[in-house]
Amino acid sequence: MSNQSGIFSNAVNLSVTGAAQTSPADAADASQDDAVHDVVIVGSGPAGYTAAIYTARANFAPVVLAGSVTAGGELMNTTEVENYPGFVDGIMGPELMENMQQQAERFGADIRYEDVVSVELDGEIKTVTVEDGTVLRARAVIISTGSEYRKLGLPDEERLSGHGVSWCATCDGFFFKDREVAVVGGGDSAIEEATFLTKFADKVTLIHRRDQFRASDIMKQRAFDDPKIEILWNTRVAAIQGEDKVTALSLEDTVTGEASELPVAGVFVAIGSDPRVSLVKDQLELTVDNTIAVDGRSSTTSLPGVFAAGDVVDPTYRQAITAAGSGCVAAVDVEHYLAALDS
Ligand SMILES: Cc1cc2nc3c(=O)[nH]c(=O)nc-3n(C[C@H](O)[C@H](O)[C@H](O)COP(=O)(O)OP(=O)(O)OC[C@H]3O[C@@H](n4cnc5c(N)ncnc54)[C@H](O)[C@@H]3O)c2cc1C
């Protein structure tokens, strides 16, 4: 990276919207990726792939840094997705993501299954470094690294994800019609999830490890007033039981240590989520929710040429369709940004 600043200014002057520019050095040492790309997209969830489809169709030859083991994003961890428009009978999460990947590749997106380890986002040419040390340079960068639901940290939690363990009532509540489910958590979102689930489930047990909720008064009252919600105070989930799907929870009283069992068909973990901002937190403005701050409905961040999309900017909706919509917004913003640079 040390001798690149001179190359940067040349690249800006020579920039041509469209396919990445390459120098003769590329042929000699492809691993250095001496091209100055129009746009590099970090992340391959619905936001990243949608941004890739749009920027590829706009002829910007995007490079997508998809992640090495997490490519495809959160939907790779789920089974059926029933609320993504266009699929009458639903679609499996991994299949949906593979479709998006192929759609982006069809228009020329260059998808690389690599993890980004650092970024330099200041200045006209940004740099993105991947794990093997290769440095990519780009005129615009889209950050679409998603967010991660906090886990309980139990051994069977991942195994039963999509088979009764869920982090999203909006996504999965429908599967629990006339069943009994549990929600773990004590904040506004836990109560919101519990209340939403009462539309489907016969009974919702809200499990909280303390003796009072952190939630706002109005949300607390909503839980207390709902005849379908039962609250278990001072209780933690010690284990999730079930072979192929969740059948019960092993519980422990946090005061007395007494063990008990709660038969349920599903457990919704609502203990918060963490936007994946570690790459950019020292360079971009963040919000109080720790998401990347964007200007209004746009994807424009606090640095010119840097755009953000998907769950990493969204403390509220966090759905595949909203992430995809946000990826589209970022692509259009990139288009306008590059057009202005070239005019
Ligand atoms: C179990 C589960 C089930 C769900 N079910 C539904 C559902 O049925 N319907 C629905 O609408 N929503 C559902 N959601 C929510 C939905 O998955 C998310 O809202 C959506 O995936 C967010 O998209 P995104 O592109 O912002 O981020 P993500 O899908 O989280 O993708 C983030 C991407 O960033 C990449 N990345 C992160 N850091 C790096 C790095 N350093 N280098 C390179 N790449 C990096 C990852 O590899 C990944 O590709 C579900 C979520 C979960 C967890």
mmCIF file of C-alpha atoms and ligand atoms in Angstrom:
data_model
loop_
_atom_site.group_PDB
_atom_site.id
_atom_site.type_symbol
_atom_site.label_atom_id
_atom_site.label_comp_id
_atom_site.label_asym_id
_atom_site.label_seq_id
_atom_site.Cartn_x
_atom_site.Cartn_y
_atom_site.Cartn_z
ATOM 1 C CA MET A 1 0.000 0.000 0.000
ATOM 2 C CA SER A 2 2.920 2.297 0.652
ATOM 3 C CA ASN A 3 3.655 3.517 -2.860
ATOM 4 C CA GLN A 4 0.125 3.799 -4.119
ATOM 5 C CA SER A 5 -0.751 7.421 -3.575
ATOM 6 C CA GLY A 6 0.884 8.486 -6.855
ATOM 7 C CA ILE A 7 -0.996 5.816 -8.744
ATOM 8 C CA PHE A 8 -4.235 7.035 -7.151
ATOM 9 C CA SER A 9 -4.099 10.514 -8.603
ATOM 10 C CA ASN A 10 -3.311 9.145 -12.066
ATOM 11 C CA ALA A 11 -6.185 6.751 -11.806
ATOM 12 C CA VAL A 12 -8.620 9.502 -10.923
ATOM 13 C CA ASN A 13 -7.564 11.543 -13.907
ATOM 14 C CA LEU A 14 -7.842 8.603 -16.246
ATOM 15 C CA SER A 15 -11.072 7.253 -14.856
ATOM 16 C CA VAL A 16 -13.645 6.036 -17.334
ATOM 17 C CA THR A 17 -17.025 4.854 -16.162
ATOM 18 C CA GLY A 18 -17.526 1.235 -17.075
ATOM 19 C CA ALA A 19 -15.240 -1.753 -16.775
ATOM 20 C CA ALA A 20 -12.367 -1.499 -14.316
ATOM 21 C CA GLN A 21 -9.245 0.141 -15.701
ATOM 22 C CA THR A 22 -6.176 -1.981 -15.756
ATOM 23 C CA SER A 23 -2.545 -1.110 -16.226
ATOM 24 C CA PRO A 24 0.140 -3.286 -17.880
ATOM 25 C CA ALA A 25 1.175 -4.172 -14.344
ATOM 26 C CA ASP A 26 -2.049 -6.154 -14.013
ATOM 27 C CA ALA A 27 -0.890 -8.730 -16.471
ATOM 28 C CA ALA A 28 2.410 -9.070 -14.666
ATOM 29 C CA ASP A 29 0.956 -9.408 -11.177
ATOM 30 C CA ALA A 30 -2.774 -10.077 -11.156
ATOM 31 C CA SER A 31 -2.866 -10.728 -7.421
ATOM 32 C CA GLN A 32 -2.087 -7.073 -6.758
ATOM 33 C CA ASP A 33 -5.279 -5.990 -8.542
ATOM 34 C CA ASP A 34 -3.838 -2.716 -9.814
ATOM 35 C CA ALA A 35 -7.119 -1.765 -11.456
ATOM 36 C CA VAL A 36 -9.084 1.172 -10.146
ATOM 37 C CA HIS A 37 -12.579 -0.215 -9.936
ATOM 38 C CA ASP A 38 -15.592 1.991 -10.252
ATOM 39 C CA VAL A 39 -17.234 0.317 -7.307
ATOM 40 C CA VAL A 40 -16.334 -2.309 -4.742
ATOM 41 C CA ILE A 41 -19.163 -3.806 -2.721
ATOM 42 C CA VAL A 42 -18.388 -5.314 0.675
ATOM 43 C CA GLY A 43 -20.979 -7.968 1.555
ATOM 44 C CA SER A 44 -23.084 -10.466 -0.363
ATOM 45 C CA GLY A 45 -26.431 -10.495 1.421
ATOM 46 C CA PRO A 46 -29.590 -9.182 -0.260
ATOM 47 C CA ALA A 47 -28.214 -5.610 -0.005
ATOM 48 C CA GLY A 48 -24.818 -6.386 -1.541
ATOM 49 C CA TYR A 49 -26.129 -8.601 -4.333
ATOM 50 C CA THR A 50 -28.903 -6.153 -5.228
ATOM 51 C CA ALA A 51 -26.349 -3.339 -5.369
ATOM 52 C CA ALA A 52 -24.242 -5.637 -7.569
ATOM 53 C CA ILE A 53 -27.133 -6.383 -9.954
ATOM 54 C CA TYR A 54 -27.911 -2.690 -10.391
ATOM 55 C CA THR A 55 -24.315 -1.454 -10.697
ATOM 56 C CA ALA A 56 -23.448 -4.312 -13.070
ATOM 57 C CA ARG A 57 -26.421 -3.485 -15.282
ATOM 58 C CA ALA A 58 -25.286 0.137 -15.228
ATOM 59 C CA ASN A 59 -21.932 -1.059 -16.622
ATOM 60 C CA PHE A 60 -19.775 -0.361 -13.586
ATOM 61 C CA ALA A 61 -18.328 -3.894 -13.409
ATOM 62 C CA PRO A 62 -18.664 -4.102 -9.620
ATOM 63 C CA VAL A 63 -16.363 -6.248 -7.555
ATOM 64 C CA VAL A 64 -18.256 -7.945 -4.729
ATOM 65 C CA LEU A 65 -16.199 -9.038 -1.749
ATOM 66 C CA ALA A 66 -18.600 -11.677 -0.561
ATOM 67 C CA GLY A 67 -16.923 -13.039 2.556
ATOM 68 C CA SER A 68 -15.165 -16.406 2.696
ATOM 69 C CA VAL A 69 -17.466 -18.515 4.857
ATOM 70 C CA THR A 70 -20.416 -16.138 5.277
ATOM 71 C CA ALA A 71 -21.124 -15.450 1.594
ATOM 72 C CA GLY A 72 -24.823 -15.008 0.912
ATOM 73 C CA GLY A 73 -25.422 -13.456 4.321
ATOM 74 C CA GLU A 74 -27.994 -14.234 6.978
ATOM 75 C CA LEU A 75 -30.465 -16.003 4.712
ATOM 76 C CA MET A 76 -27.953 -18.813 4.249
ATOM 77 C CA ASN A 77 -28.790 -19.746 7.847
ATOM 78 C CA THR A 78 -32.472 -20.191 7.346
ATOM 79 C CA THR A 79 -34.804 -22.648 5.703
ATOM 80 C CA GLU A 80 -37.947 -21.355 4.022
ATOM 81 C CA VAL A 81 -38.392 -17.673 3.203
ATOM 82 C CA GLU A 82 -42.090 -17.040 2.648
ATOM 83 C CA ASN A 83 -42.232 -13.257 2.618
ATOM 84 C CA TYR A 84 -39.833 -12.349 -0.191
ATOM 85 C CA PRO A 85 -42.072 -11.128 -3.030
ATOM 86 C CA GLY A 86 -42.187 -13.116 -6.246
ATOM 87 C CA PHE A 87 -42.097 -16.632 -4.821
ATOM 88 C CA VAL A 88 -45.671 -17.839 -4.473
ATOM 89 C CA ASP A 89 -44.704 -20.999 -2.581
ATOM 90 C CA GLY A 90 -41.750 -19.486 -0.749
ATOM 91 C CA ILE A 91 -38.110 -20.270 -1.419
ATOM 92 C CA MET A 92 -35.294 -21.707 0.651
ATOM 93 C CA GLY A 93 -32.961 -18.987 1.953
ATOM 94 C CA PRO A 94 -29.783 -20.418 0.344
ATOM 95 C CA GLU A 95 -31.561 -20.865 -3.001
ATOM 96 C CA LEU A 96 -32.744 -17.263 -2.959
ATOM 97 C CA MET A 97 -29.198 -16.071 -2.319
ATOM 98 C CA GLU A 98 -27.760 -18.314 -5.034
ATOM 99 C CA ASN A 99 -30.301 -16.838 -7.462
ATOM 100 C CA MET A 100 -29.215 -13.316 -6.510
ATOM 101 C CA GLN A 101 -25.551 -14.258 -6.919
ATOM 102 C CA GLN A 102 -26.156 -15.730 -10.386
ATOM 103 C CA GLN A 103 -28.265 -12.753 -11.394
ATOM 104 C CA ALA A 104 -25.425 -10.394 -10.410
ATOM 105 C CA GLU A 105 -22.866 -12.557 -12.279
ATOM 106 C CA ARG A 106 -25.072 -12.652 -15.353
ATOM 107 C CA PHE A 107 -24.567 -8.894 -15.719
ATOM 108 C CA GLY A 108 -20.833 -9.066 -15.086
ATOM 109 C CA ALA A 109 -20.373 -8.666 -11.337
ATOM 110 C CA ASP A 110 -17.001 -10.040 -10.232
ATOM 111 C CA ILE A 111 -17.758 -11.955 -7.039
ATOM 112 C CA ARG A 112 -14.768 -12.864 -4.875
ATOM 113 C CA TYR A 113 -15.221 -15.045 -1.817
ATOM 114 C CA GLU A 114 -12.846 -13.136 0.391
ATOM 115 C CA ASP A 115 -13.006 -11.371 3.732
ATOM 116 C CA VAL A 116 -12.192 -7.706 3.879
ATOM 117 C CA VAL A 117 -9.774 -6.980 6.717
ATOM 118 C CA SER A 118 -9.400 -3.213 6.383
ATOM 119 C CA VAL A 119 -10.577 -0.218 4.385
ATOM 120 C CA GLU A 120 -9.290 3.306 3.769
ATOM 121 C CA LEU A 121 -12.314 5.334 2.829
ATOM 122 C CA ASP A 122 -11.011 8.876 2.793
ATOM 123 C CA GLY A 123 -9.977 10.561 -0.466
ATOM 124 C CA GLU A 124 -11.093 10.124 -4.038
ATOM 125 C CA ILE A 125 -9.742 6.603 -4.363
ATOM 126 C CA LYS A 126 -10.612 4.220 -1.573
ATOM 127 C CA THR A 127 -8.709 1.066 -0.753
ATOM 128 C CA VAL A 128 -10.128 -2.233 0.410
ATOM 129 C CA THR A 129 -7.736 -4.893 1.659
ATOM 130 C CA VAL A 130 -8.659 -8.573 1.711
ATOM 131 C CA GLU A 131 -7.279 -11.312 3.893
ATOM 132 C CA ASP A 132 -4.444 -12.423 1.579
ATOM 133 C CA GLY A 133 -3.147 -8.851 1.513
ATOM 134 C CA THR A 134 -4.486 -7.906 -1.914
ATOM 135 C CA VAL A 135 -5.439 -4.245 -2.020
ATOM 136 C CA LEU A 136 -8.328 -3.226 -4.242
ATOM 137 C CA ARG A 137 -8.810 0.391 -5.219
ATOM 138 C CA ALA A 138 -12.157 1.914 -6.060
ATOM 139 C CA ARG A 139 -13.779 5.229 -6.798
ATOM 140 C CA ALA A 140 -16.846 4.238 -4.792
ATOM 141 C CA VAL A 141 -17.446 1.685 -2.068
ATOM 142 C CA ILE A 142 -20.712 0.212 -0.832
ATOM 143 C CA ILE A 143 -20.648 -1.212 2.677
ATOM 144 C CA SER A 144 -23.340 -3.875 3.089
ATOM 145 C CA THR A 145 -21.961 -6.023 5.885
ATOM 146 C CA GLY A 146 -25.286 -6.651 7.611
ATOM 147 C CA SER A 147 -25.874 -7.111 11.280
ATOM 148 C CA GLU A 148 -25.700 -10.033 13.593
ATOM 149 C CA TYR A 149 -28.416 -11.122 15.979
ATOM 150 C CA ARG A 150 -27.027 -11.770 19.436
ATOM 151 C CA LYS A 151 -27.083 -15.451 20.278
ATOM 152 C CA LEU A 152 -27.784 -17.155 23.568
ATOM 153 C CA GLY A 153 -24.557 -19.097 23.109
ATOM 154 C CA LEU A 154 -26.151 -22.495 23.647
ATOM 155 C CA PRO A 155 -24.746 -25.627 21.979
ATOM 156 C CA ASP A 156 -27.887 -26.507 19.987
ATOM 157 C CA GLU A 157 -28.852 -22.982 19.028
ATOM 158 C CA GLU A 158 -27.155 -22.971 15.586
ATOM 159 C CA ARG A 159 -28.105 -26.568 14.834
ATOM 160 C CA LEU A 160 -31.798 -25.851 15.396
ATOM 161 C CA SER A 161 -31.733 -22.457 13.669
ATOM 162 C CA GLY A 162 -34.573 -22.534 11.138
ATOM 163 C CA HIS A 163 -35.978 -25.592 12.891
ATOM 164 C CA GLY A 164 -37.662 -23.807 15.767
ATOM 165 C CA VAL A 165 -34.927 -21.386 16.806
ATOM 166 C CA SER A 166 -35.505 -17.973 15.274
ATOM 167 C CA TRP A 167 -34.405 -14.366 15.655
ATOM 168 C CA CYS A 168 -37.245 -12.842 13.700
ATOM 169 C CA ALA A 169 -40.963 -13.111 14.499
ATOM 170 C CA THR A 170 -41.898 -11.202 11.338
ATOM 171 C CA CYS A 171 -40.014 -13.825 9.317
ATOM 172 C CA ASP A 172 -41.030 -16.990 11.121
ATOM 173 C CA GLY A 173 -44.083 -16.300 13.307
ATOM 174 C CA PHE A 174 -46.422 -17.674 10.667
ATOM 175 C CA PHE A 175 -44.878 -21.149 11.026
ATOM 176 C CA PHE A 176 -46.116 -21.377 14.624
ATOM 177 C CA LYS A 177 -49.856 -21.167 14.085
ATOM 178 C CA ASP A 178 -51.689 -22.687 17.081
ATOM 179 C CA ARG A 179 -48.409 -23.736 18.724
ATOM 180 C CA GLU A 180 -46.722 -22.700 21.966
ATOM 181 C CA VAL A 181 -43.556 -20.624 21.665
ATOM 182 C CA ALA A 182 -41.130 -18.730 23.876
ATOM 183 C CA VAL A 183 -39.423 -15.371 23.460
ATOM 184 C CA VAL A 184 -36.169 -14.666 25.288
ATOM 185 C CA GLY A 185 -35.386 -11.065 26.225
ATOM 186 C CA GLY A 186 -36.583 -8.089 28.231
ATOM 187 C CA GLY A 187 -36.350 -5.047 25.964
ATOM 188 C CA ASP A 188 -38.832 -3.380 23.639
ATOM 189 C CA SER A 189 -38.013 -5.708 20.788
ATOM 190 C CA ALA A 190 -38.618 -8.835 22.893
ATOM 191 C CA ILE A 191 -42.071 -7.575 23.853
ATOM 192 C CA GLU A 192 -42.769 -6.529 20.286
ATOM 193 C CA GLU A 193 -41.807 -10.014 19.070
ATOM 194 C CA ALA A 194 -43.971 -11.629 21.781
ATOM 195 C CA THR A 195 -46.981 -9.465 20.984
ATOM 196 C CA PHE A 196 -46.616 -10.142 17.258
ATOM 197 C CA LEU A 197 -46.404 -13.883 17.902
ATOM 198 C CA THR A 198 -49.744 -13.901 19.758
ATOM 199 C CA LYS A 199 -51.391 -13.443 16.344
ATOM 200 C CA PHE A 200 -50.372 -17.017 15.531
ATOM 201 C CA ALA A 201 -49.327 -18.922 18.618
ATOM 202 C CA ASP A 202 -51.711 -20.270 21.262
ATOM 203 C CA LYS A 203 -49.399 -19.155 24.011
ATOM 204 C CA VAL A 204 -46.204 -17.093 24.192
ATOM 205 C CA THR A 205 -43.905 -17.424 27.197
ATOM 206 C CA LEU A 206 -41.659 -14.419 27.653
ATOM 207 C CA ILE A 207 -38.487 -15.468 29.431
ATOM 208 C CA HIS A 208 -36.422 -12.795 31.142
ATOM 209 C CA ARG A 209 -33.391 -13.306 33.321
ATOM 210 C CA ARG A 210 -34.194 -10.339 35.613
ATOM 211 C CA ASP A 211 -37.219 -9.409 37.718
ATOM 212 C CA GLN A 212 -38.221 -6.431 35.582
ATOM 213 C CA PHE A 213 -38.185 -5.460 31.906
ATOM 214 C CA ARG A 214 -35.828 -2.910 30.360
ATOM 215 C CA ALA A 215 -38.642 -2.094 27.912
ATOM 216 C CA SER A 216 -40.565 1.194 27.856
ATOM 217 C CA ASP A 217 -43.657 1.487 30.090
ATOM 218 C CA ILE A 218 -46.064 1.301 27.173
ATOM 219 C CA MET A 219 -44.462 -1.913 25.914
ATOM 220 C CA LYS A 220 -44.406 -3.455 29.393
ATOM 221 C CA GLN A 221 -48.112 -2.733 29.802
ATOM 222 C CA ARG A 222 -48.782 -4.342 26.444
ATOM 223 C CA ALA A 223 -47.142 -7.552 27.653
ATOM 224 C CA PHE A 224 -48.910 -7.506 31.034
ATOM 225 C CA ASP A 225 -52.323 -6.962 29.396
ATOM 226 C CA ASP A 226 -52.020 -9.698 26.771
ATOM 227 C CA PRO A 227 -53.811 -12.846 27.907
ATOM 228 C CA LYS A 228 -51.718 -15.017 25.562
ATOM 229 C CA ILE A 229 -48.406 -13.854 27.070
ATOM 230 C CA GLU A 230 -47.057 -15.468 30.212
ATOM 231 C CA ILE A 231 -43.936 -13.975 31.784
ATOM 232 C CA LEU A 232 -41.234 -16.018 33.454
ATOM 233 C CA TRP A 233 -39.058 -13.668 35.540
ATOM 234 C CA ASN A 234 -35.580 -14.490 36.825
ATOM 235 C CA THR A 235 -35.244 -17.301 34.337
ATOM 236 C CA ARG A 236 -32.548 -18.232 31.888
ATOM 237 C CA VAL A 237 -32.554 -20.779 29.090
ATOM 238 C CA ALA A 238 -30.001 -23.440 29.958
ATOM 239 C CA ALA A 239 -30.532 -25.652 26.876
ATOM 240 C CA ILE A 240 -32.668 -26.036 23.776
ATOM 241 C CA GLN A 241 -34.042 -29.533 23.330
ATOM 242 C CA GLY A 242 -35.002 -31.326 20.128
ATOM 243 C CA GLU A 243 -33.574 -33.687 17.535
ATOM 244 C CA ASP A 244 -34.769 -32.290 14.196
ATOM 245 C CA LYS A 245 -36.807 -29.437 15.615
ATOM 246 C CA VAL A 246 -37.284 -27.656 18.901
ATOM 247 C CA THR A 247 -39.447 -29.544 21.391
ATOM 248 C CA ALA A 248 -38.682 -27.911 24.756
ATOM 249 C CA LEU A 249 -36.426 -25.552 26.681
ATOM 250 C CA SER A 250 -34.466 -26.424 29.798
ATOM 251 C CA LEU A 251 -34.814 -23.475 32.142
ATOM 252 C CA GLU A 252 -33.037 -22.376 35.288
ATOM 253 C CA ASP A 253 -34.254 -19.949 37.953
ATOM 254 C CA THR A 254 -31.500 -17.305 38.225
ATOM 255 C CA VAL A 255 -32.245 -16.769 41.941
ATOM 256 C CA THR A 256 -32.879 -20.252 43.312
ATOM 257 C CA GLY A 257 -31.061 -22.281 40.648
ATOM 258 C CA GLU A 258 -34.124 -24.518 40.331
ATOM 259 C CA ALA A 259 -34.348 -26.344 36.992
ATOM 260 C CA SER A 260 -37.541 -26.768 34.960
ATOM 261 C CA GLU A 261 -38.648 -27.662 31.461
ATOM 262 C CA LEU A 262 -40.926 -25.729 29.104
ATOM 263 C CA PRO A 263 -42.373 -27.635 26.137
ATOM 264 C CA VAL A 264 -42.411 -25.284 23.109
ATOM 265 C CA ALA A 265 -42.340 -25.638 19.338
ATOM 266 C CA GLY A 266 -40.256 -22.539 18.858
ATOM 267 C CA VAL A 267 -37.981 -20.100 20.639
ATOM 268 C CA PHE A 268 -37.415 -16.535 19.459
ATOM 269 C CA VAL A 269 -34.193 -14.981 20.669
ATOM 270 C CA ALA A 270 -34.686 -11.218 21.083
ATOM 271 C CA ILE A 271 -31.667 -10.017 22.999
ATOM 272 C CA GLY A 272 -30.455 -7.463 20.471
ATOM 273 C CA SER A 273 -28.313 -7.318 17.387
ATOM 274 C CA ASP A 274 -24.950 -5.852 16.461
ATOM 275 C CA PRO A 275 -24.467 -4.089 13.128
ATOM 276 C CA ARG A 276 -21.175 -5.259 11.562
ATOM 277 C CA VAL A 277 -19.363 -1.938 11.640
ATOM 278 C CA SER A 278 -15.922 -2.961 12.889
ATOM 279 C CA LEU A 279 -14.325 -2.255 9.473
ATOM 280 C CA VAL A 280 -15.625 1.308 9.297
ATOM 281 C CA LYS A 281 -16.403 2.473 12.825
ATOM 282 C CA ASP A 282 -13.342 4.735 13.020
ATOM 283 C CA GLN A 283 -13.939 6.285 9.608
ATOM 284 C CA LEU A 284 -17.692 6.707 9.183
ATOM 285 C CA GLU A 285 -20.224 8.395 11.424
ATOM 286 C CA LEU A 286 -22.409 5.936 13.300
ATOM 287 C CA THR A 287 -25.852 6.404 14.845
ATOM 288 C CA VAL A 288 -26.831 5.875 18.495
ATOM 289 C CA ASP A 289 -27.924 2.391 17.435
ATOM 290 C CA ASN A 290 -24.397 1.724 16.170
ATOM 291 C CA THR A 291 -25.595 1.507 12.561
ATOM 292 C CA ILE A 292 -23.779 3.452 9.814
ATOM 293 C CA ALA A 293 -25.316 6.938 9.615
ATOM 294 C CA VAL A 294 -26.783 7.757 6.205
ATOM 295 C CA ASP A 295 -28.315 10.956 4.947
ATOM 296 C CA GLY A 296 -32.122 10.673 4.988
ATOM 297 C CA ARG A 297 -33.466 8.015 2.655
ATOM 298 C CA SER A 298 -30.204 7.869 0.722
ATOM 299 C CA SER A 299 -27.224 5.576 1.246
ATOM 300 C CA THR A 300 -24.804 8.507 1.487
ATOM 301 C CA THR A 301 -22.489 8.203 4.476
ATOM 302 C CA SER A 302 -20.336 10.828 6.164
ATOM 303 C CA LEU A 303 -17.600 10.336 3.512
ATOM 304 C CA PRO A 304 -18.007 11.151 -0.208
ATOM 305 C CA GLY A 305 -17.976 8.077 -2.420
ATOM 306 C CA VAL A 306 -18.843 5.748 0.451
ATOM 307 C CA PHE A 307 -22.351 4.330 0.551
ATOM 308 C CA ALA A 308 -23.986 1.930 2.977
ATOM 309 C CA ALA A 309 -26.964 -0.375 2.580
ATOM 310 C CA GLY A 310 -28.959 -3.117 4.247
ATOM 311 C CA ASP A 311 -29.119 -4.115 7.886
ATOM 312 C CA VAL A 312 -25.882 -2.273 8.649
ATOM 313 C CA VAL A 313 -27.828 1.000 8.295
ATOM 314 C CA ASP A 314 -31.156 -0.252 9.624
ATOM 315 C CA PRO A 315 -31.982 -0.515 13.326
ATOM 316 C CA THR A 316 -35.673 -1.168 12.683
ATOM 317 C CA TYR A 317 -36.876 -3.177 9.701
ATOM 318 C CA ARG A 318 -34.079 -5.654 8.984
ATOM 319 C CA GLN A 319 -35.811 -7.770 6.360
ATOM 320 C CA ALA A 320 -34.436 -9.273 3.163
ATOM 321 C CA ILE A 321 -36.684 -7.089 1.043
ATOM 322 C CA THR A 322 -35.764 -3.863 2.861
ATOM 323 C CA ALA A 323 -32.079 -4.786 2.596
ATOM 324 C CA ALA A 324 -32.484 -5.457 -1.131
ATOM 325 C CA GLY A 325 -34.320 -2.141 -1.582
ATOM 326 C CA SER A 326 -31.547 -0.403 0.274
ATOM 327 C CA GLY A 327 -28.952 -2.060 -1.987
ATOM 328 C CA CYS A 328 -30.806 -0.632 -4.974
ATOM 329 C CA VAL A 329 -30.704 2.834 -3.385
ATOM 330 C CA ALA A 330 -26.934 2.509 -2.892
ATOM 331 C CA ALA A 331 -26.406 1.457 -6.508
ATOM 332 C CA VAL A 332 -28.377 4.417 -7.820
ATOM 333 C CA ASP A 333 -26.480 6.753 -5.463
ATOM 334 C CA VAL A 334 -23.180 5.339 -6.782
ATOM 335 C CA GLU A 335 -24.377 5.903 -10.335
ATOM 336 C CA HIS A 336 -25.153 9.565 -9.595
ATOM 337 C CA TYR A 337 -21.900 10.023 -7.687
ATOM 338 C CA LEU A 338 -19.723 8.610 -10.479
ATOM 339 C CA ALA A 339 -21.633 10.525 -13.141
ATOM 340 C CA ALA A 340 -21.002 13.762 -11.217
ATOM 341 C CA LEU A 341 -17.282 12.934 -10.895
ATOM 342 C CA ASP A 342 -17.025 12.339 -14.625
ATOM 343 C CA SER A 343 -19.000 15.400 -15.718
HETATM 344 C C1 LIG B 1 -32.175 -17.095 10.756
HETATM 345 C C2 LIG B 1 -32.689 -15.905 10.008
HETATM 346 C C3 LIG B 1 -33.851 -16.000 9.256
HETATM 347 C C4 LIG B 1 -34.332 -14.910 8.561
HETATM 348 N N1 LIG B 1 -35.454 -15.049 7.829
HETATM 349 C C5 LIG B 1 -35.909 -14.005 7.102
HETATM 350 C C6 LIG B 1 -37.076 -14.137 6.290
HETATM 351 O O1 LIG B 1 -37.726 -15.191 6.266
HETATM 352 N N2 LIG B 1 -37.467 -13.061 5.579
HETATM 353 C C7 LIG B 1 -36.799 -11.850 5.605
HETATM 354 O O2 LIG B 1 -37.192 -10.914 4.911
HETATM 355 N N3 LIG B 1 -35.694 -11.700 6.369
HETATM 356 C C8 LIG B 1 -35.246 -12.733 7.116
HETATM 357 N N4 LIG B 1 -34.146 -12.583 7.914
HETATM 358 C C9 LIG B 1 -33.487 -11.264 7.935
HETATM 359 C C10 LIG B 1 -32.603 -11.121 6.696
HETATM 360 O O3 LIG B 1 -31.800 -12.265 6.572
HETATM 361 C C11 LIG B 1 -31.748 -9.871 6.782
HETATM 362 O O4 LIG B 1 -32.571 -8.747 6.992
HETATM 363 C C12 LIG B 1 -30.942 -9.680 5.499
HETATM 364 O O5 LIG B 1 -30.167 -10.816 5.207
HETATM 365 C C13 LIG B 1 -30.030 -8.461 5.600
HETATM 366 O O6 LIG B 1 -29.327 -8.359 4.418
HETATM 367 P P1 LIG B 1 -27.931 -7.598 4.331
HETATM 368 O O7 LIG B 1 -27.496 -7.734 2.931
HETATM 369 O O8 LIG B 1 -28.043 -6.255 4.915
HETATM 370 O O9 LIG B 1 -26.952 -8.389 5.313
HETATM 371 P P2 LIG B 1 -26.584 -9.914 5.464
HETATM 372 O O10 LIG B 1 -27.542 -10.828 4.834
HETATM 373 O O11 LIG B 1 -26.289 -10.081 6.911
HETATM 374 O O12 LIG B 1 -25.216 -10.027 4.665
HETATM 375 C C14 LIG B 1 -24.048 -9.436 5.134
HETATM 376 C C15 LIG B 1 -22.927 -9.813 4.204
HETATM 377 O O13 LIG B 1 -21.750 -9.120 4.593
HETATM 378 C C16 LIG B 1 -20.660 -9.991 4.445
HETATM 379 N N5 LIG B 1 -19.566 -9.495 5.269
HETATM 380 C C17 LIG B 1 -19.596 -9.073 6.559
HETATM 381 N N6 LIG B 1 -18.365 -8.692 6.950
HETATM 382 C C18 LIG B 1 -17.560 -8.892 5.876
HETATM 383 C C19 LIG B 1 -16.175 -8.699 5.636
HETATM 384 N N7 LIG B 1 -15.357 -8.231 6.569
HETATM 385 N N8 LIG B 1 -15.680 -9.027 4.430
HETATM 386 C C20 LIG B 1 -16.481 -9.484 3.438
HETATM 387 N N9 LIG B 1 -17.799 -9.680 3.611
HETATM 388 C C21 LIG B 1 -18.316 -9.390 4.816
HETATM 389 C C22 LIG B 1 -21.204 -11.348 4.822
HETATM 390 O O14 LIG B 1 -20.412 -12.339 4.244
HETATM 391 C C23 LIG B 1 -22.576 -11.290 4.178
HETATM 392 O O15 LIG B 1 -22.450 -11.684 2.851
HETATM 393 C C24 LIG B 1 -33.648 -13.664 8.631
HETATM 394 C C25 LIG B 1 -32.487 -13.541 9.392
HETATM 395 C C26 LIG B 1 -32.006 -14.658 10.084
HETATM 396 C C27 LIG B 1 -30.751 -14.519 10.901
#
